[in-house]
Amino acid sequence: MNLKSGLLALAVSTALLSPLALADKAPIVGLITKTNTNPFFVKMREGAQQRADETGVELRTFSGRFDGDNESQVQAIENLIAAGAKGILIAPSDPVAVVPAIDRARAAGLLVIALDTPLSPADAADATFATDNYKAGVLIGQWAAQTLGDQAADARIAMLNLNSSMITVDVARNQGFMEGFGIDVNDPNRIGDEKDPRIAGQDVTSGAEEGGRRAMENLLQRDPSINVVYTINEPAAAGAYEALRAVGREKEVLIVSVDGGCPGVENVRDSVIGATSMQFPLQMASMGVDAVLEFAKTGQKPQASEGLDFVNTGVELITDQPQEGLDSKNSAEGLELCWG
């Protein structure tokens, strides 16, 4: 190789490494979920991967070792900053503790979108893509009240929540149910301060079947006449049902929930759950990938849905006992839609 051709080759190789050439590389998008075992977050990961494959985005996925594992989520954020990612989609385990790491990511130029659970404060993220969890609660509360009819005035209600941290999702679903059922909400940002005598008690489940069973057992010991059970999600609902079945009361109690996962919809079909509010994690994550790609191309950030401070990804009431004036889909339709 002579000097002229050598210099030409060097110039070509240098051009390939120039910012213009590097700009053509697939943008990196990070997805950080609370766990990699909860079916909700498994579906979220599927949605993100499907959309990444369709658009040519490089998706890198991370998760906590358990729900509440902030340390693993912070480390994932640091890894994505170091990798030069364009954006992060995160379902935060601790919406407060993760904010300093989120601040560092945004300062480094990354778009940060909270999925499902808003950060605290919510504007610590560039946007939030989520179910309207308050509406989800309202829908199942309205359904339960209408299903009971006149008996709603004397209901005995068990409230099976997530945990004691009062994160936004937990509070919104709980308070939405209260409003839908016709219970006066005291402070809409707090769980457990209502004075309505129909509330038999509140307990926590960690969003798990075993937690739901244990919480239901505790509340039944306190009040064996419970006839309505609100649950934070469908695994907790399944646990509550097992506790009721153990004392022979599973056919006497209405159970309502939120999620709309395929196992949960099957439980609606099988009369384990009376009604559930379906959310759409696959769409949530897919929309998130699109938003990061748009940001990488144009610098444009997503805008909240009209009248809300987040991007609403939809909610549907699923029940095989429809009530007048409440839009709903039956379990057969729900099984075609579940977590799409």
mmCIF file of C-alpha atoms in Angstrom:
data_model
loop_
_atom_site.group_PDB
_atom_site.id
_atom_site.type_symbol
_atom_site.label_atom_id
_atom_site.label_comp_id
_atom_site.label_asym_id
_atom_site.label_seq_id
_atom_site.Cartn_x
_atom_site.Cartn_y
_atom_site.Cartn_z
ATOM 1 C CA MET A 1 0.000 0.000 0.000
ATOM 2 C CA ASN A 2 1.466 3.397 -1.027
ATOM 3 C CA LEU A 3 1.250 6.516 1.126
ATOM 4 C CA LYS A 4 -1.630 8.021 -0.858
ATOM 5 C CA SER A 5 -3.838 4.933 -0.649
ATOM 6 C CA GLY A 6 -2.925 4.494 3.028
ATOM 7 C CA LEU A 7 -4.019 8.031 3.850
ATOM 8 C CA LEU A 8 -7.244 7.472 1.909
ATOM 9 C CA ALA A 9 -7.983 4.307 3.876
ATOM 10 C CA LEU A 10 -7.284 6.153 7.138
ATOM 11 C CA ALA A 11 -9.622 8.967 6.107
ATOM 12 C CA VAL A 12 -12.387 6.507 5.261
ATOM 13 C CA SER A 13 -12.008 4.631 8.547
ATOM 14 C CA THR A 14 -12.002 7.913 10.487
ATOM 15 C CA ALA A 15 -15.166 9.031 8.693
ATOM 16 C CA LEU A 16 -16.864 5.812 9.712
ATOM 17 C CA LEU A 17 -16.235 6.767 13.331
ATOM 18 C CA SER A 18 -17.364 10.367 12.934
ATOM 19 C CA PRO A 19 -20.402 11.676 14.842
ATOM 20 C CA LEU A 20 -22.415 11.698 11.620
ATOM 21 C CA ALA A 21 -21.724 8.032 11.007
ATOM 22 C CA LEU A 22 -22.280 7.112 14.654
ATOM 23 C CA ALA A 23 -25.638 8.881 14.517
ATOM 24 C CA ASP A 24 -26.808 6.099 12.180
ATOM 25 C CA LYS A 25 -26.308 3.471 14.883
ATOM 26 C CA ALA A 26 -29.442 2.021 16.436
ATOM 27 C CA PRO A 27 -30.433 4.120 19.448
ATOM 28 C CA ILE A 28 -30.295 2.319 22.782
ATOM 29 C CA VAL A 29 -33.475 2.252 24.854
ATOM 30 C CA GLY A 30 -33.424 0.885 28.387
ATOM 31 C CA LEU A 31 -36.413 -0.816 30.004
ATOM 32 C CA ILE A 32 -36.242 -1.156 33.793
ATOM 33 C CA THR A 33 -39.068 -3.062 35.481
ATOM 34 C CA LYS A 34 -39.796 -3.785 39.125
ATOM 35 C CA THR A 35 -39.237 -7.539 38.699
ATOM 36 C CA ASN A 36 -38.798 -10.001 35.849
ATOM 37 C CA THR A 37 -41.318 -12.505 37.247
ATOM 38 C CA ASN A 38 -44.578 -10.564 37.619
ATOM 39 C CA PRO A 39 -46.627 -11.333 34.464
ATOM 40 C CA PHE A 40 -47.476 -7.639 34.094
ATOM 41 C CA PHE A 41 -43.821 -6.725 33.665
ATOM 42 C CA VAL A 42 -43.141 -9.780 31.510
ATOM 43 C CA LYS A 43 -45.807 -8.502 29.118
ATOM 44 C CA MET A 44 -44.324 -5.005 29.311
ATOM 45 C CA ARG A 45 -40.956 -6.413 28.269
ATOM 46 C CA GLU A 46 -42.587 -8.313 25.400
ATOM 47 C CA GLY A 47 -44.217 -5.123 24.146
ATOM 48 C CA ALA A 48 -40.977 -3.169 24.277
ATOM 49 C CA GLN A 49 -39.001 -5.925 22.535
ATOM 50 C CA GLN A 50 -41.609 -6.357 19.817
ATOM 51 C CA ARG A 51 -41.607 -2.645 19.035
ATOM 52 C CA ALA A 52 -37.812 -2.431 19.241
ATOM 53 C CA ASP A 53 -37.520 -5.244 16.694
ATOM 54 C CA GLU A 54 -39.979 -3.466 14.398
ATOM 55 C CA THR A 55 -38.189 -0.113 14.578
ATOM 56 C CA GLY A 56 -34.544 -1.192 14.741
ATOM 57 C CA VAL A 57 -34.006 0.099 18.272
ATOM 58 C CA GLU A 58 -31.532 -1.684 20.542
ATOM 59 C CA LEU A 59 -33.448 -2.616 23.697
ATOM 60 C CA ARG A 60 -31.603 -3.342 26.936
ATOM 61 C CA THR A 61 -33.725 -4.725 29.771
ATOM 62 C CA PHE A 62 -33.153 -4.686 33.521
ATOM 63 C CA SER A 63 -35.252 -5.448 36.580
ATOM 64 C CA GLY A 64 -35.174 -5.432 40.336
ATOM 65 C CA ARG A 65 -34.610 -8.704 42.148
ATOM 66 C CA PHE A 66 -37.876 -8.101 43.997
ATOM 67 C CA ASP A 67 -40.606 -5.448 44.135
ATOM 68 C CA GLY A 68 -39.027 -2.597 46.076
ATOM 69 C CA ASP A 69 -35.432 -3.232 44.959
ATOM 70 C CA ASN A 70 -34.360 0.350 44.289
ATOM 71 C CA GLU A 71 -30.630 -0.432 44.353
ATOM 72 C CA SER A 72 -30.803 -2.647 41.255
ATOM 73 C CA GLN A 73 -32.836 -0.049 39.393
ATOM 74 C CA VAL A 74 -30.333 2.698 40.218
ATOM 75 C CA GLN A 75 -27.475 0.516 38.962
ATOM 76 C CA ALA A 76 -29.395 -0.118 35.731
ATOM 77 C CA ILE A 77 -29.809 3.636 35.222
ATOM 78 C CA GLU A 78 -26.072 4.188 35.714
ATOM 79 C CA ASN A 79 -25.331 1.409 33.203
ATOM 80 C CA LEU A 80 -27.595 3.011 30.606
ATOM 81 C CA ILE A 81 -26.050 6.450 31.099
ATOM 82 C CA ALA A 82 -22.606 4.920 30.568
ATOM 83 C CA ALA A 83 -23.820 3.084 27.453
ATOM 84 C CA GLY A 84 -25.006 6.317 25.833
ATOM 85 C CA ALA A 85 -28.670 5.317 25.779
ATOM 86 C CA LYS A 86 -31.177 7.734 24.273
ATOM 87 C CA GLY A 87 -33.912 6.985 26.753
ATOM 88 C CA ILE A 88 -35.069 5.007 29.764
ATOM 89 C CA LEU A 89 -38.479 3.460 30.361
ATOM 90 C CA ILE A 90 -38.843 2.669 34.060
ATOM 91 C CA ALA A 91 -41.513 1.175 36.302
ATOM 92 C CA PRO A 92 -40.036 2.520 39.546
ATOM 93 C CA SER A 93 -39.922 0.291 42.615
ATOM 94 C CA ASP A 94 -39.404 3.306 44.851
ATOM 95 C CA PRO A 95 -40.733 6.440 43.114
ATOM 96 C CA VAL A 96 -38.932 8.728 45.586
ATOM 97 C CA ALA A 97 -35.572 7.048 46.166
ATOM 98 C CA VAL A 98 -34.857 6.564 42.460
ATOM 99 C CA VAL A 99 -35.247 10.277 41.607
ATOM 100 C CA PRO A 100 -31.585 11.318 42.127
ATOM 101 C CA ALA A 101 -30.494 8.675 39.599
ATOM 102 C CA ILE A 102 -33.239 9.836 37.227
ATOM 103 C CA ASP A 103 -31.952 13.402 37.599
ATOM 104 C CA ARG A 104 -28.481 12.244 36.552
ATOM 105 C CA ALA A 105 -29.898 10.486 33.495
ATOM 106 C CA ARG A 106 -31.837 13.535 32.366
ATOM 107 C CA ALA A 107 -28.820 15.770 32.961
ATOM 108 C CA ALA A 108 -26.896 13.432 30.648
ATOM 109 C CA GLY A 109 -29.483 14.027 27.915
ATOM 110 C CA LEU A 110 -31.616 10.902 28.226
ATOM 111 C CA LEU A 111 -35.396 10.973 27.873
ATOM 112 C CA VAL A 112 -36.936 9.322 30.946
ATOM 113 C CA ILE A 113 -40.470 7.924 30.853
ATOM 114 C CA ALA A 114 -42.102 6.403 33.922
ATOM 115 C CA LEU A 115 -44.284 3.406 33.084
ATOM 116 C CA ASP A 116 -47.333 2.442 35.160
ATOM 117 C CA THR A 117 -46.107 4.114 38.378
ATOM 118 C CA PRO A 118 -45.383 7.874 38.416
ATOM 119 C CA LEU A 119 -42.259 9.186 40.066
ATOM 120 C CA SER A 120 -42.579 11.410 43.121
ATOM 121 C CA PRO A 121 -42.625 14.185 42.126
ATOM 122 C CA ALA A 122 -44.188 13.147 38.816
ATOM 123 C CA ASP A 123 -42.252 15.790 36.875
ATOM 124 C CA ALA A 124 -38.979 14.102 37.824
ATOM 125 C CA ALA A 125 -39.620 12.144 34.607
ATOM 126 C CA ASP A 126 -40.079 13.716 31.192
ATOM 127 C CA ALA A 127 -43.408 11.888 30.900
ATOM 128 C CA THR A 128 -45.482 9.135 32.477
ATOM 129 C CA PHE A 129 -47.270 6.471 30.426
ATOM 130 C CA ALA A 130 -49.845 4.793 32.626
ATOM 131 C CA THR A 131 -53.286 3.425 33.206
ATOM 132 C CA ASP A 132 -55.723 5.895 34.719
ATOM 133 C CA ASN A 133 -55.591 3.943 37.978
ATOM 134 C CA TYR A 134 -58.174 6.146 39.655
ATOM 135 C CA LYS A 135 -60.638 5.410 36.864
ATOM 136 C CA ALA A 136 -59.759 1.709 37.109
ATOM 137 C CA GLY A 137 -60.771 1.806 40.763
ATOM 138 C CA VAL A 138 -63.927 3.810 40.056
ATOM 139 C CA LEU A 139 -65.095 1.257 37.475
ATOM 140 C CA ILE A 140 -64.857 -1.749 39.789
ATOM 141 C CA GLY A 141 -66.361 0.246 42.653
ATOM 142 C CA GLN A 142 -69.350 1.218 40.522
ATOM 143 C CA TRP A 143 -69.739 -2.355 39.316
ATOM 144 C CA ALA A 144 -69.686 -3.752 42.865
ATOM 145 C CA ALA A 145 -72.237 -1.212 44.115
ATOM 146 C CA GLN A 146 -74.597 -1.804 41.194
ATOM 147 C CA THR A 147 -74.250 -5.579 41.464
ATOM 148 C CA LEU A 148 -75.216 -5.460 45.142
ATOM 149 C CA GLY A 149 -78.074 -3.048 44.518
ATOM 150 C CA ASP A 150 -79.902 -2.151 47.729
ATOM 151 C CA GLN A 151 -77.531 -4.394 49.703
ATOM 152 C CA ALA A 152 -74.672 -1.958 48.982
ATOM 153 C CA ALA A 153 -75.972 0.219 51.816
ATOM 154 C CA ASP A 154 -75.091 -2.521 54.310
ATOM 155 C CA ALA A 155 -71.974 -3.902 52.618
ATOM 156 C CA ARG A 156 -69.004 -5.137 54.616
ATOM 157 C CA ILE A 157 -65.922 -4.276 52.579
ATOM 158 C CA ALA A 158 -62.379 -5.625 52.861
ATOM 159 C CA MET A 159 -59.682 -3.483 51.230
ATOM 160 C CA LEU A 160 -56.605 -5.478 50.199
ATOM 161 C CA ASN A 161 -53.908 -2.962 49.253
ATOM 162 C CA LEU A 162 -50.308 -3.239 48.047
ATOM 163 C CA ASN A 163 -48.142 -2.144 50.971
ATOM 164 C CA SER A 164 -47.791 0.546 53.610
ATOM 165 C CA SER A 165 -45.816 2.998 51.431
ATOM 166 C CA MET A 166 -48.918 4.548 49.821
ATOM 167 C CA ILE A 167 -47.390 4.748 46.353
ATOM 168 C CA THR A 168 -49.482 6.521 43.736
ATOM 169 C CA VAL A 169 -50.864 3.401 42.044
ATOM 170 C CA ASP A 170 -51.974 1.877 45.347
ATOM 171 C CA VAL A 171 -53.656 5.061 46.538
ATOM 172 C CA ALA A 172 -55.343 5.824 43.206
ATOM 173 C CA ARG A 173 -56.924 2.385 42.857
ATOM 174 C CA ASN A 174 -58.041 2.310 46.497
ATOM 175 C CA GLN A 175 -59.539 5.790 46.430
ATOM 176 C CA GLY A 176 -61.107 5.271 43.014
ATOM 177 C CA PHE A 177 -62.889 2.169 44.302
ATOM 178 C CA MET A 178 -64.168 4.154 47.278
ATOM 179 C CA GLU A 179 -65.623 6.853 45.033
ATOM 180 C CA GLY A 180 -67.127 4.329 42.647
ATOM 181 C CA PHE A 181 -68.801 2.458 45.497
ATOM 182 C CA GLY A 182 -70.225 5.677 46.919
ATOM 183 C CA ILE A 183 -67.949 6.103 49.925
ATOM 184 C CA ASP A 184 -66.890 9.625 50.887
ATOM 185 C CA VAL A 185 -63.161 9.982 50.293
ATOM 186 C CA ASN A 186 -61.502 12.057 52.978
ATOM 187 C CA ASP A 187 -57.946 12.837 51.795
ATOM 188 C CA PRO A 188 -57.633 11.446 48.232
ATOM 189 C CA ASN A 189 -53.876 11.082 48.720
ATOM 190 C CA ARG A 190 -54.173 8.753 51.706
ATOM 191 C CA ILE A 191 -55.381 5.222 52.320
ATOM 192 C CA GLY A 192 -57.402 4.334 55.390
ATOM 193 C CA ASP A 193 -58.732 7.666 56.645
ATOM 194 C CA GLU A 194 -62.358 7.112 55.587
ATOM 195 C CA LYS A 195 -65.018 6.975 58.308
ATOM 196 C CA ASP A 196 -67.625 4.913 56.443
ATOM 197 C CA PRO A 197 -68.754 2.025 58.692
ATOM 198 C CA ARG A 198 -69.071 -0.280 55.677
ATOM 199 C CA ILE A 199 -65.284 -0.609 55.540
ATOM 200 C CA ALA A 200 -64.545 -3.718 57.592
ATOM 201 C CA GLY A 201 -60.784 -3.251 57.408
ATOM 202 C CA GLN A 202 -57.675 -2.733 55.294
ATOM 203 C CA ASP A 203 -54.583 -4.905 54.969
ATOM 204 C CA VAL A 204 -51.565 -5.252 52.673
ATOM 205 C CA THR A 205 -50.721 -8.034 50.239
ATOM 206 C CA SER A 206 -47.434 -7.111 48.492
ATOM 207 C CA GLY A 207 -49.454 -7.712 45.327
ATOM 208 C CA ALA A 208 -48.936 -11.463 45.719
ATOM 209 C CA GLU A 209 -51.244 -14.457 46.031
ATOM 210 C CA GLU A 210 -49.845 -15.496 49.398
ATOM 211 C CA GLY A 211 -50.174 -11.931 50.647
ATOM 212 C CA GLY A 212 -53.783 -11.809 49.481
ATOM 213 C CA ARG A 213 -54.607 -15.055 51.245
ATOM 214 C CA ARG A 214 -52.992 -13.944 54.485
ATOM 215 C CA ALA A 215 -54.631 -10.493 54.428
ATOM 216 C CA MET A 216 -58.042 -12.024 53.733
ATOM 217 C CA GLU A 217 -57.627 -14.461 56.618
ATOM 218 C CA ASN A 218 -56.738 -11.582 58.933
ATOM 219 C CA LEU A 219 -59.758 -9.527 57.942
ATOM 220 C CA LEU A 220 -62.145 -12.485 58.132
ATOM 221 C CA GLN A 221 -61.047 -13.080 61.711
ATOM 222 C CA ARG A 222 -61.901 -9.460 62.433
ATOM 223 C CA ASP A 223 -65.224 -9.531 60.572
ATOM 224 C CA PRO A 224 -66.591 -12.862 59.253
ATOM 225 C CA SER A 225 -69.496 -11.047 57.551
ATOM 226 C CA ILE A 226 -67.353 -9.427 54.813
ATOM 227 C CA ASN A 227 -69.179 -9.625 51.474
ATOM 228 C CA VAL A 228 -67.121 -7.345 49.189
ATOM 229 C CA VAL A 229 -63.366 -7.581 48.625
ATOM 230 C CA TYR A 230 -61.340 -4.947 46.772
ATOM 231 C CA THR A 231 -57.865 -6.124 45.740
ATOM 232 C CA ILE A 232 -54.909 -4.160 44.379
ATOM 233 C CA ASN A 233 -54.276 -6.772 41.681
ATOM 234 C CA GLU A 234 -55.328 -10.198 40.472
ATOM 235 C CA PRO A 235 -52.705 -12.329 42.271
ATOM 236 C CA ALA A 236 -53.942 -10.782 45.538
ATOM 237 C CA ALA A 237 -57.512 -11.524 44.429
ATOM 238 C CA ALA A 238 -56.646 -15.176 43.814
ATOM 239 C CA GLY A 239 -55.209 -15.432 47.320
ATOM 240 C CA ALA A 240 -58.283 -13.790 48.829
ATOM 241 C CA TYR A 241 -60.493 -16.294 47.015
ATOM 242 C CA GLU A 242 -58.523 -19.216 48.473
ATOM 243 C CA ALA A 243 -58.999 -17.837 51.985
ATOM 244 C CA LEU A 244 -62.730 -17.460 51.378
ATOM 245 C CA ARG A 245 -62.981 -20.950 49.922
ATOM 246 C CA ALA A 246 -61.249 -22.367 52.988
ATOM 247 C CA VAL A 247 -64.165 -21.144 55.121
ATOM 248 C CA GLY A 248 -66.860 -21.991 52.565
ATOM 249 C CA ARG A 249 -67.742 -18.396 51.659
ATOM 250 C CA GLU A 250 -66.324 -18.067 48.147
ATOM 251 C CA LYS A 251 -69.800 -17.979 46.531
ATOM 252 C CA GLU A 252 -71.127 -15.326 48.938
ATOM 253 C CA VAL A 253 -68.484 -12.631 48.401
ATOM 254 C CA LEU A 254 -67.853 -10.257 45.477
ATOM 255 C CA ILE A 255 -64.159 -9.878 44.604
ATOM 256 C CA VAL A 256 -63.018 -7.045 42.351
ATOM 257 C CA SER A 257 -59.544 -6.245 41.117
ATOM 258 C CA VAL A 258 -57.320 -4.383 38.665
ATOM 259 C CA ASP A 259 -54.856 -5.628 36.029
ATOM 260 C CA GLY A 260 -56.617 -7.605 33.290
ATOM 261 C CA GLY A 261 -53.875 -10.172 32.841
ATOM 262 C CA CYS A 262 -54.905 -13.358 31.053
ATOM 263 C CA PRO A 263 -54.897 -15.437 34.294
ATOM 264 C CA GLY A 264 -57.036 -12.752 35.926
ATOM 265 C CA VAL A 265 -59.512 -12.731 33.040
ATOM 266 C CA GLU A 266 -59.683 -16.521 33.269
ATOM 267 C CA ASN A 267 -60.607 -16.019 36.924
ATOM 268 C CA VAL A 268 -63.415 -13.699 35.820
ATOM 269 C CA ARG A 269 -64.615 -16.445 33.477
ATOM 270 C CA ASP A 270 -64.419 -18.980 36.326
ATOM 271 C CA SER A 271 -66.278 -16.692 38.793
ATOM 272 C CA VAL A 272 -63.267 -16.287 41.083
ATOM 273 C CA ILE A 273 -63.224 -12.530 40.353
ATOM 274 C CA GLY A 274 -66.470 -10.694 39.670
ATOM 275 C CA ALA A 275 -64.944 -7.834 37.694
ATOM 276 C CA THR A 276 -61.509 -6.474 36.898
ATOM 277 C CA SER A 277 -60.222 -3.301 35.263
ATOM 278 C CA MET A 278 -57.899 -4.230 32.412
ATOM 279 C CA GLN A 279 -54.786 -2.220 31.690
ATOM 280 C CA PHE A 280 -52.449 -2.509 28.718
ATOM 281 C CA PRO A 281 -48.752 -2.915 29.647
ATOM 282 C CA LEU A 282 -47.726 -4.140 26.194
ATOM 283 C CA GLN A 283 -49.098 -0.966 24.620
ATOM 284 C CA MET A 284 -47.593 1.106 27.442
ATOM 285 C CA ALA A 285 -44.088 -0.155 26.664
ATOM 286 C CA SER A 286 -44.545 -0.078 22.888
ATOM 287 C CA MET A 287 -45.612 3.571 23.041
ATOM 288 C CA GLY A 288 -42.593 4.258 25.239
ATOM 289 C CA VAL A 289 -40.184 2.871 22.653
ATOM 290 C CA ASP A 290 -41.822 5.025 19.973
ATOM 291 C CA ALA A 291 -41.494 8.097 22.188
ATOM 292 C CA VAL A 292 -37.769 7.561 22.730
ATOM 293 C CA LEU A 293 -37.249 6.993 19.011
ATOM 294 C CA GLU A 294 -39.077 10.245 18.226
ATOM 295 C CA PHE A 295 -36.968 12.049 20.813
ATOM 296 C CA ALA A 296 -33.773 10.627 19.294
ATOM 297 C CA LYS A 297 -34.820 11.861 15.848
ATOM 298 C CA THR A 298 -36.385 15.244 16.615
ATOM 299 C CA GLY A 299 -35.820 16.083 20.277
ATOM 300 C CA GLN A 300 -39.603 16.174 20.782
ATOM 301 C CA LYS A 301 -40.937 14.912 24.126
ATOM 302 C CA PRO A 302 -44.356 13.267 24.605
ATOM 303 C CA GLN A 303 -47.301 15.373 25.759
ATOM 304 C CA ALA A 304 -49.798 14.333 28.445
ATOM 305 C CA SER A 305 -53.336 13.295 27.528
ATOM 306 C CA GLU A 306 -55.906 16.087 27.652
ATOM 307 C CA GLY A 307 -56.956 16.919 31.205
ATOM 308 C CA LEU A 308 -54.358 14.608 32.760
ATOM 309 C CA ASP A 309 -50.742 14.909 33.852
ATOM 310 C CA PHE A 310 -49.761 11.630 32.148
ATOM 311 C CA VAL A 311 -50.246 9.785 28.859
ATOM 312 C CA ASN A 312 -53.316 7.584 29.363
ATOM 313 C CA THR A 313 -52.792 4.102 27.914
ATOM 314 C CA GLY A 314 -56.388 2.956 28.466
ATOM 315 C CA VAL A 315 -58.549 0.875 30.820
ATOM 316 C CA GLU A 316 -61.462 -1.551 30.192
ATOM 317 C CA LEU A 317 -63.921 -3.112 32.649
ATOM 318 C CA ILE A 318 -64.046 -6.912 32.247
ATOM 319 C CA THR A 319 -66.976 -8.842 33.729
ATOM 320 C CA ASP A 320 -69.489 -11.529 32.839
ATOM 321 C CA GLN A 321 -72.139 -9.712 34.892
ATOM 322 C CA PRO A 322 -72.638 -6.425 32.994
ATOM 323 C CA GLN A 323 -74.418 -3.571 34.743
ATOM 324 C CA GLU A 324 -76.610 -0.930 33.140
ATOM 325 C CA GLY A 325 -74.772 2.261 32.285
ATOM 326 C CA LEU A 326 -71.302 0.726 32.694
ATOM 327 C CA ASP A 327 -69.375 -0.051 29.518
ATOM 328 C CA SER A 328 -67.725 -3.445 29.847
ATOM 329 C CA LYS A 329 -66.438 -6.417 27.909
ATOM 330 C CA ASN A 330 -67.037 -10.050 28.804
ATOM 331 C CA SER A 331 -64.322 -12.550 29.670
ATOM 332 C CA ALA A 332 -64.250 -14.043 26.160
ATOM 333 C CA GLU A 333 -63.512 -10.600 24.726
ATOM 334 C CA GLY A 334 -61.090 -9.953 27.570
ATOM 335 C CA LEU A 335 -59.094 -13.077 26.759
ATOM 336 C CA GLU A 336 -58.550 -11.741 23.246
ATOM 337 C CA LEU A 337 -57.405 -8.370 24.607
ATOM 338 C CA CYS A 338 -55.564 -9.287 27.793
ATOM 339 C CA TRP A 339 -52.574 -7.047 28.295
ATOM 340 C CA GLY A 340 -52.359 -6.199 24.609
#
